PDB file of C-alpha atoms in Angstrom:
ATOM      1  CA  LEU K1048     109.233  26.057  12.299  1.00  0.00           C
ATOM      2  CA  LEU K1049     105.647  27.051  11.494  1.00  0.00           C
ATOM      3  CA  VAL K1050     104.592  25.889  14.960  1.00  0.00           C
ATOM      4  CA  GLU K1051     107.342  27.950  16.612  1.00  0.00           C
ATOM      5  CA  LEU K1052     106.343  30.968  14.521  1.00  0.00           C
ATOM      6  CA  SER K1053     102.691  30.588  15.536  1.00  0.00           C
ATOM      7  CA  ILE K1054     103.591  30.250  19.226  1.00  0.00           C
ATOM      8  CA  ALA K1055     105.703  33.407  19.043  1.00  0.00           C
ATOM      9  CA  ASP K1056     102.824  35.312  17.452  1.00  0.00           C
ATOM     10  CA  PHE K1057     100.367  34.113  20.112  1.00  0.00           C
ATOM     11  CA  VAL K1058     102.716  35.340  22.847  1.00  0.00           C
ATOM     12  CA  ARG K1059     103.163  38.649  21.015  1.00  0.00           C
ATOM     13  CA  GLN K1060      99.424  39.216  20.786  1.00  0.00           C
ATOM     14  CA  ASN K1061      98.795  38.301  24.426  1.00  0.00           C
ATOM     15  CA  LYS K1062     101.814  39.766  26.224  1.00  0.00           C
ATOM     16  CA  PRO K1063     102.573  40.143  29.038  1.00  0.00           C
ATOM     17  CA  SER K1064     100.200  37.441  30.279  1.00  0.00           C
ATOM     18  CA  ALA K1065     101.299  34.782  27.764  1.00  0.00           C
ATOM     19  CA  ASN K1066     104.604  32.963  27.340  1.00  0.00           C
ATOM     20  CA  PRO K1067     105.847  30.088  25.132  1.00  0.00           C
ATOM     21  CA  GLU K1068     105.826  27.609  28.013  1.00  0.00           C
ATOM     22  CA  MET K1069     102.082  27.947  28.622  1.00  0.00           C
ATOM     23  CA  VAL K1070     101.414  27.067  24.977  1.00  0.00           C
ATOM     24  CA  LYS K1071     103.915  24.216  24.794  1.00  0.00           C
ATOM     25  CA  GLY K1072     102.520  22.835  28.042  1.00  0.00           C
ATOM     26  CA  SER K1073      99.069  22.384  26.480  1.00  0.00           C
ATOM     27  CA  LYS K1074      98.831  19.210  24.408  1.00  0.00           C
ATOM     28  CA  GLU K1075      95.517  20.380  22.956  1.00  0.00           C
ATOM     29  CA  ALA K1076      96.918  23.736  21.839  1.00  0.00           C
ATOM     30  CA  ILE K1077     100.008  22.134  20.304  1.00  0.00           C
ATOM     31  CA  ALA K1078      97.844  19.571  18.501  1.00  0.00           C
ATOM     32  CA  LYS K1079      95.739  22.381  17.006  1.00  0.00           C
ATOM     33  CA  LEU K1080      98.871  24.215  15.901  1.00  0.00           C
ATOM     34  CA  ARG K1081     100.432  21.140  14.325  1.00  0.00           C
ATOM     35  CA  GLU K1082      97.274  20.330  12.389  1.00  0.00           C
ATOM     36  CA  ALA K1083      96.928  23.891  11.105  1.00  0.00           C
ATOM     37  CA  CYS K1084     100.636  24.193  10.314  1.00  0.00           C
ATOM     38  CA  LEU K1085     100.622  20.909   8.409  1.00  0.00           C
ATOM     39  CA  GLU K1086      97.664  22.140   6.361  1.00  0.00           C
ATOM     40  CA  THR K1087      99.486  25.420   5.748  1.00  0.00           C
ATOM     41  CA  TYR K1088     102.663  23.601   4.738  1.00  0.00           C
ATOM     42  CA  ASN K1089     100.714  21.476   2.256  1.00  0.00           C
ATOM     43  CA  ILE K1090      99.161  24.638   0.808  1.00  0.00           C
ATOM     44  CA  PHE K1091     102.568  26.286   0.459  1.00  0.00           C
ATOM     45  CA  PHE K1092     104.074  23.105  -0.990  1.00  0.00           C
ATOM     46  CA  PRO K1093     101.190  21.111  -2.564  1.00  0.00           C
ATOM     47  CA  ASP K1094     103.495  18.568  -4.199  1.00  0.00           C
ATOM     48  CA  ALA K1095     105.484  17.745  -1.075  1.00  0.00           C
ATOM     49  CA  LEU K1096     104.166  14.171  -0.779  1.00  0.00           C
ATOM     50  CA  HIS K1097     106.015  11.557  -2.821  1.00  0.00           C
ATOM     51  CA  ARG K1098     108.697  14.108  -3.591  1.00  0.00           C
ATOM     52  CA  ASN K1099     112.366  14.303  -2.806  1.00  0.00           C
ATOM     53  CA  ALA K1100     113.054  16.231   0.372  1.00  0.00           C
ATOM     54  CA  LYS K1101     116.012  17.386   2.418  1.00  0.00           C
ATOM     55  CA  VAL K1102     116.134  17.108   6.201  1.00  0.00           C
ATOM     56  CA  VAL K1103     116.688  20.437   7.957  1.00  0.00           C
ATOM     57  CA  ASP K1104     117.361  19.467  11.564  1.00  0.00           C
ATOM     58  CA  THR K1105     120.675  20.631  12.987  1.00  0.00           C
ATOM     59  CA  LYS K1106     119.860  18.956  16.301  1.00  0.00           C
ATOM     60  CA  GLY K1107     119.217  15.557  14.740  1.00  0.00           C
ATOM     61  CA  PRO K1108     121.378  12.877  13.121  1.00  0.00           C
ATOM     62  CA  HIS K1109     119.778  13.233   9.665  1.00  0.00           C
ATOM     63  CA  HIS K1110     120.524  16.913   8.989  1.00  0.00           C
ATOM     64  CA  ASN K1111     121.074  17.646   5.262  1.00  0.00           C
ATOM     65  CA  ARG K1112     120.287  14.063   4.216  1.00  0.00           C
ATOM     66  CA  THR K1113     117.847  13.582   1.352  1.00  0.00           C
ATOM     67  CA  GLY K1114     115.138  11.049   0.622  1.00  0.00           C
ATOM     68  CA  LEU K1115     111.589  10.399  -0.560  1.00  0.00           C
ATOM     69  CA  VAL K1116     108.474  11.441   1.376  1.00  0.00           C
ATOM     70  CA  ARG K1117     106.289   8.304   1.409  1.00  0.00           C
ATOM     71  CA  PHE K1118     103.191   9.119   3.469  1.00  0.00           C
ATOM     72  CA  TRP K1119     101.793  11.019   6.431  1.00  0.00           C
ATOM     73  CA  ASP K1120     101.432   9.045   9.676  1.00  0.00           C
ATOM     74  CA  GLU K1121      98.451  10.528  11.509  1.00  0.00           C
ATOM     75  CA  GLN K1122      99.175   8.791  14.833  1.00  0.00           C
ATOM     76  CA  LYS K1123     102.802   9.864  14.951  1.00  0.00           C
ATOM     77  CA  GLY K1124     102.076  13.301  13.546  1.00  0.00           C
ATOM     78  CA  LYS K1125     105.052  12.867  11.225  1.00  0.00           C
ATOM     79  CA  PHE K1126     105.957  12.131   7.620  1.00  0.00           C
ATOM     80  CA  CYS K1127     107.403   8.753   6.724  1.00  0.00           C
ATOM     81  CA  LEU K1128     110.613   9.477   4.839  1.00  0.00           C
ATOM     82  CA  GLY K1129     112.809   7.016   2.984  1.00  0.00           C
ATOM     83  CA  LEU K1130     116.342   8.371   3.345  1.00  0.00           C
ATOM     84  CA  ASP K1131     118.896   7.674   0.653  1.00  0.00           C
ATOM     85  CA  THR K1132     121.801   5.431   1.643  1.00  0.00           C
ATOM     86  CA  LYS K1133     124.962   4.330  -0.142  1.00  0.00           C
ATOM     87  CA  LYS K1134     123.301   1.014  -0.961  1.00  0.00           C
ATOM     88  CA  LYS K1135     119.774   2.094  -1.836  1.00  0.00           C
ATOM     89  CA  LYS K1136     117.678   5.114  -2.716  1.00  0.00           C
ATOM     90  CA  ALA K1137     115.070   5.823  -0.026  1.00  0.00           C
ATOM     91  CA  GLY K1138     116.338   2.769   1.810  1.00  0.00           C
ATOM     92  CA  GLU K1139     116.356   3.994   5.417  1.00  0.00           C
ATOM     93  CA  ILE K1140     112.897   4.636   6.877  1.00  0.00           C
ATOM     94  CA  VAL K1141     112.512   7.444   9.416  1.00  0.00           C
ATOM     95  CA  TYR K1142     109.600   9.523  10.717  1.00  0.00           C
ATOM     96  CA  LEU K1143     110.085  13.277  10.874  1.00  0.00           C
ATOM     97  CA  LYS K1144     107.977  16.325  11.671  1.00  0.00           C
ATOM     98  CA  PRO K1145     106.911  18.351   8.602  1.00  0.00           C
ATOM     99  CA  GLU K1146     108.802  21.455   9.710  1.00  0.00           C
ATOM    100  CA  LEU K1147     112.063  19.467   9.462  1.00  0.00           C
ATOM    101  CA  LEU K1148     111.619  18.717   5.754  1.00  0.00           C
ATOM    102  CA  GLU K1149     112.380  20.922   2.778  1.00  0.00           C
ATOM    103  CA  PRO K1150     110.932  19.820  -0.594  1.00  0.00           C
ATOM    104  CA  ILE K1151     113.788  19.727  -3.097  1.00  0.00           C
ATOM    105  CA  GLU K1152     111.817  19.633  -6.342  1.00  0.00           C
ATOM    106  CA  ILE K1153     109.504  22.429  -5.242  1.00  0.00           C
ATOM    107  CA  ALA K1154     112.476  24.670  -4.541  1.00  0.00           C
ATOM    108  CA  LYS K1155     113.768  24.097  -8.066  1.00  0.00           C
ATOM    109  CA  ARG K1156     110.431  24.823  -9.684  1.00  0.00           C
ATOM    110  CA  GLU K1157     109.923  27.995  -7.667  1.00  0.00           C
ATOM    111  CA  LYS K1158     112.880  29.514  -9.461  1.00  0.00           C
ATOM    112  CA  LYS K1159     111.047  28.977 -12.751  1.00  0.00           C
ATOM    113  CA  SER K1160     107.628  30.081 -13.946  1.00  0.00           C
ATOM    114  CA  ASN K1161     105.569  28.563 -11.127  1.00  0.00           C
ATOM    115  CA  ILE K1162     106.860  30.909  -8.445  1.00  0.00           C
ATOM    116  CA  ASN K1163     104.060  33.420  -9.100  1.00  0.00           C
ATOM    117  CA  GLU K1164     101.409  30.688  -8.813  1.00  0.00           C
ATOM    118  CA  GLN K1165     102.476  29.560  -5.347  1.00  0.00           C
ATOM    119  CA  VAL K1166     100.435  30.586  -2.306  1.00  0.00           C
ATOM    120  CA  LYS K1167     102.610  32.991  -0.333  1.00  0.00           C
ATOM    121  CA  GLU K1168     100.480  33.823   2.708  1.00  0.00           C
ATOM    122  CA  ARG K1169      97.748  32.260   4.827  1.00  0.00           C
ATOM    123  CA  THR K1170      95.645  33.410   7.771  1.00  0.00           C
ATOM    124  CA  VAL K1171      94.592  30.823  10.369  1.00  0.00           C
ATOM    125  CA  THR K1172      91.992  31.383  13.107  1.00  0.00           C
ATOM    126  CA  PHE K1173      91.515  29.284  16.263  1.00  0.00           C
ATOM    127  CA  PRO K1174      88.161  30.188  17.922  1.00  0.00           C
ATOM    128  CA  ASP K1175      89.132  28.432  21.182  1.00  0.00           C
ATOM    129  CA  PHE K1176      92.892  28.087  21.222  1.00  0.00           C
ATOM    130  CA  LEU K1177      94.021  28.177  24.854  1.00  0.00           C
ATOM    131  CA  ASP K1178      92.101  28.791  28.084  1.00  0.00           C
ATOM    132  CA  GLY K1179      89.158  30.129  26.116  1.00  0.00           C
ATOM    133  CA  MET K1180      91.278  32.621  24.179  1.00  0.00           C
ATOM    134  CA  SER K1181      90.815  32.918  20.435  1.00  0.00           C
ATOM    135  CA  PHE K1182      93.839  33.347  18.205  1.00  0.00           C
ATOM    136  CA  THR K1183      94.361  34.509  14.637  1.00  0.00           C
ATOM    137  CA  THR K1184      97.769  34.427  13.017  1.00  0.00           C
ATOM    138  CA  LYS K1185      99.107  35.124   9.556  1.00  0.00           C
ATOM    139  CA  VAL K1186     101.832  32.872   8.164  1.00  0.00           C
ATOM    140  CA  SER K1187     103.903  33.848   5.147  1.00  0.00           C
ATOM    141  CA  LEU K1188     106.094  31.752   2.912  1.00  0.00           C
ATOM    142  CA  ARG K1189     108.754  34.469   3.092  1.00  0.00           C
ATOM    143  CA  GLU K1190     109.022  34.148   6.878  1.00  0.00           C
ATOM    144  CA  LEU K1191     109.188  30.363   6.660  1.00  0.00           C
ATOM    145  CA  GLU K1192     111.969  30.477   4.076  1.00  0.00           C
ATOM    146  CA  THR K1193     113.882  33.004   6.192  1.00  0.00           C
ATOM    147  CA  MET K1194     113.702  30.736   9.227  1.00  0.00           C
ATOM    148  CA  LYS K1195     114.716  27.690   7.197  1.00  0.00           C
ATOM    149  CA  ALA K1196     117.736  29.481   5.789  1.00  0.00           C
ATOM    150  CA  MET K1197     118.927  30.614   9.203  1.00  0.00           C
ATOM    151  CA  VAL K1198     118.415  27.218  10.832  1.00  0.00           C
ATOM    152  CA  ALA K1199     120.065  25.280   8.015  1.00  0.00           C
ATOM    153  CA  THR K1200     123.317  27.217   8.229  1.00  0.00           C
ATOM    154  CA  LYS K1201     123.806  27.151  11.994  1.00  0.00           C
ATOM    155  CA  ASP K1202     125.467  24.646  14.291  1.00  0.00           C
ATOM    156  CA  LYS K1203     123.051  22.697  16.475  1.00  0.00           C
ATOM    157  CA  ASN K1204     124.526  24.281  19.618  1.00  0.00           C
ATOM    158  CA  ASP K1205     123.492  27.726  18.371  1.00  0.00           C
ATOM    159  CA  LEU K1206     120.148  26.678  16.893  1.00  0.00           C
ATOM    160  CA  GLU K1207     117.896  27.647  19.799  1.00  0.00           C
ATOM    161  CA  LYS K1208     119.537  31.051  20.210  1.00  0.00           C
ATOM    162  CA  VAL K1209     119.419  31.754  16.476  1.00  0.00           C
ATOM    163  CA  LEU K1210     115.767  30.695  16.245  1.00  0.00           C
ATOM    164  CA  ASP K1211     114.821  32.895  19.207  1.00  0.00           C
ATOM    165  CA  THR K1212     116.616  35.862  17.649  1.00  0.00           C
ATOM    166  CA  CYS K1213     114.911  35.263  14.311  1.00  0.00           C
ATOM    167  CA  LEU K1214     111.459  34.991  15.904  1.00  0.00           C
ATOM    168  CA  ASN K1215     112.018  38.107  18.024  1.00  0.00           C
ATOM    169  CA  GLU K1216     112.951  40.111  14.935  1.00  0.00           C
ATOM    170  CA  MET K1217     109.868  38.851  13.105  1.00  0.00           C
ATOM    171  CA  MET K1218     107.590  39.754  16.014  1.00  0.00           C
ATOM    172  CA  VAL K1219     109.093  43.261  16.210  1.00  0.00           C
ATOM    173  CA  GLU K1220     108.381  43.658  12.506  1.00  0.00           C
ATOM    174  CA  ARG K1221     104.793  42.442  12.976  1.00  0.00           C
ATOM    175  CA  ASP K1222     104.313  44.965  15.794  1.00  0.00           C
ATOM    176  CA  ARG K1223     105.645  47.718  13.540  1.00  0.00           C
ATOM    177  CA  ILE K1224     103.332  46.756  10.667  1.00  0.00           C
ATOM    178  CA  GLU K1225     100.281  46.549  12.937  1.00  0.00           C
ATOM    179  CA  LYS K1226     101.107  49.934  14.472  1.00  0.00           C
ATOM    180  CA  LYS K1227     101.357  51.518  11.024  1.00  0.00           C
ATOM    181  CA  ALA K1228      98.072  49.909   9.986  1.00  0.00           C
ATOM    182  CA  LYS K1229      96.306  51.253  13.089  1.00  0.00           C
ATOM    183  CA  GLU K1230      97.756  54.718  12.521  1.00  0.00           C
ATOM    184  CA  LEU K1231      96.524  54.678   8.931  1.00  0.00           C
ATOM    185  CA  GLU K1232      93.097  53.455  10.028  1.00  0.00           C
ATOM    186  CA  GLU K1233      92.875  56.244  12.604  1.00  0.00           C
ATOM    187  CA  TYR K1234      94.002  58.826  10.048  1.00  0.00           C
ATOM    188  CA  LEU K1235      91.341  57.708   7.559  1.00  0.00           C
ATOM    189  CA  ARG K1236      88.706  57.751  10.295  1.00  0.00           C
ATOM    190  CA  ARG K1237      89.561  61.343  11.193  1.00  0.00           C
ATOM    191  CA  GLN K1238      89.567  62.336   7.531  1.00  0.00           C
ATOM    192  CA  LYS K1239      86.123  60.831   7.091  1.00  0.00           C
ATOM    193  CA  GLU K1240      84.790  62.601  10.175  1.00  0.00           C
ATOM    194  CA  GLU K1241      86.206  65.918   8.962  1.00  0.00           C
ATOM    195  CA  TYR K1242      84.677  65.427   5.532  1.00  0.00           C
ATOM    196  CA  LEU K1243      81.252  64.648   7.006  1.00  0.00           C
ATOM    197  CA  ARG K1244      81.514  67.648   9.341  1.00  0.00           C
ATOM    198  CA  ARG K1245      82.240  69.968   6.425  1.00  0.00           C
ATOM    199  CA  GLN K1246      79.430  68.472   4.394  1.00  0.00           C
ATOM    200  CA  LYS K1247      77.045  69.067   7.266  1.00  0.00           C
ATOM    201  CA  GLU K1248      78.222  72.664   7.719  1.00  0.00           C
ATOM    202  CA  GLU K1249      77.844  73.311   4.012  1.00  0.00           C
ATOM    203  CA  TYR K1250      74.340  71.871   4.058  1.00  0.00           C
ATOM    204  CA  LEU K1251      73.315  74.016   7.045  1.00  0.00           C
ATOM    205  CA  ARG K1252      74.832  77.124   5.479  1.00  0.00           C
ATOM    206  CA  ARG K1253      72.709  76.695   2.380  1.00  0.00           C
ATOM    207  CA  GLN K1254      69.487  76.369   4.334  1.00  0.00           C
TER     208      GLN K1254
END
């Protein structure tokens, strides 16, 4: 989900020349995103390893199953997860992408005192992301949780449509926030110029 969010933000920042397919078609760009998103995920959920987790993958056969995160497989680019079975806890070994896992114990602790200590936002910069273009994106825990909630409650046949709708709404909101920030910056710039102009006039008047 973090990868999809980052791709959507790259397209937003570089429209109309960019599209999701050009990013997904670059193995190097996707590898950079996955590495950065994994690091971000570990920052958001520092105790995710060796913790109970739930699978959030409506397209896959393991959706809503729980198990124990064992280790990170660098070659596969996935976590090794021991899924619980009727016969044994963490008995079925599978490898899943980090965005498909939701830490169970972290979610419980967030509702208690540690929620204010958790990192809620991170900015990631790629100096040479795709075709020489640099890329800076901001990822928030709130957006990730929103996407997780929407994906977890939808049928797999509607997943792609729901995810696209969710991402589009988030990008519209980012555009709105950036526009407001630029308007405020411009307003402050004009205020500063006006102040300096008046100061100069006052100085000249006193001469």
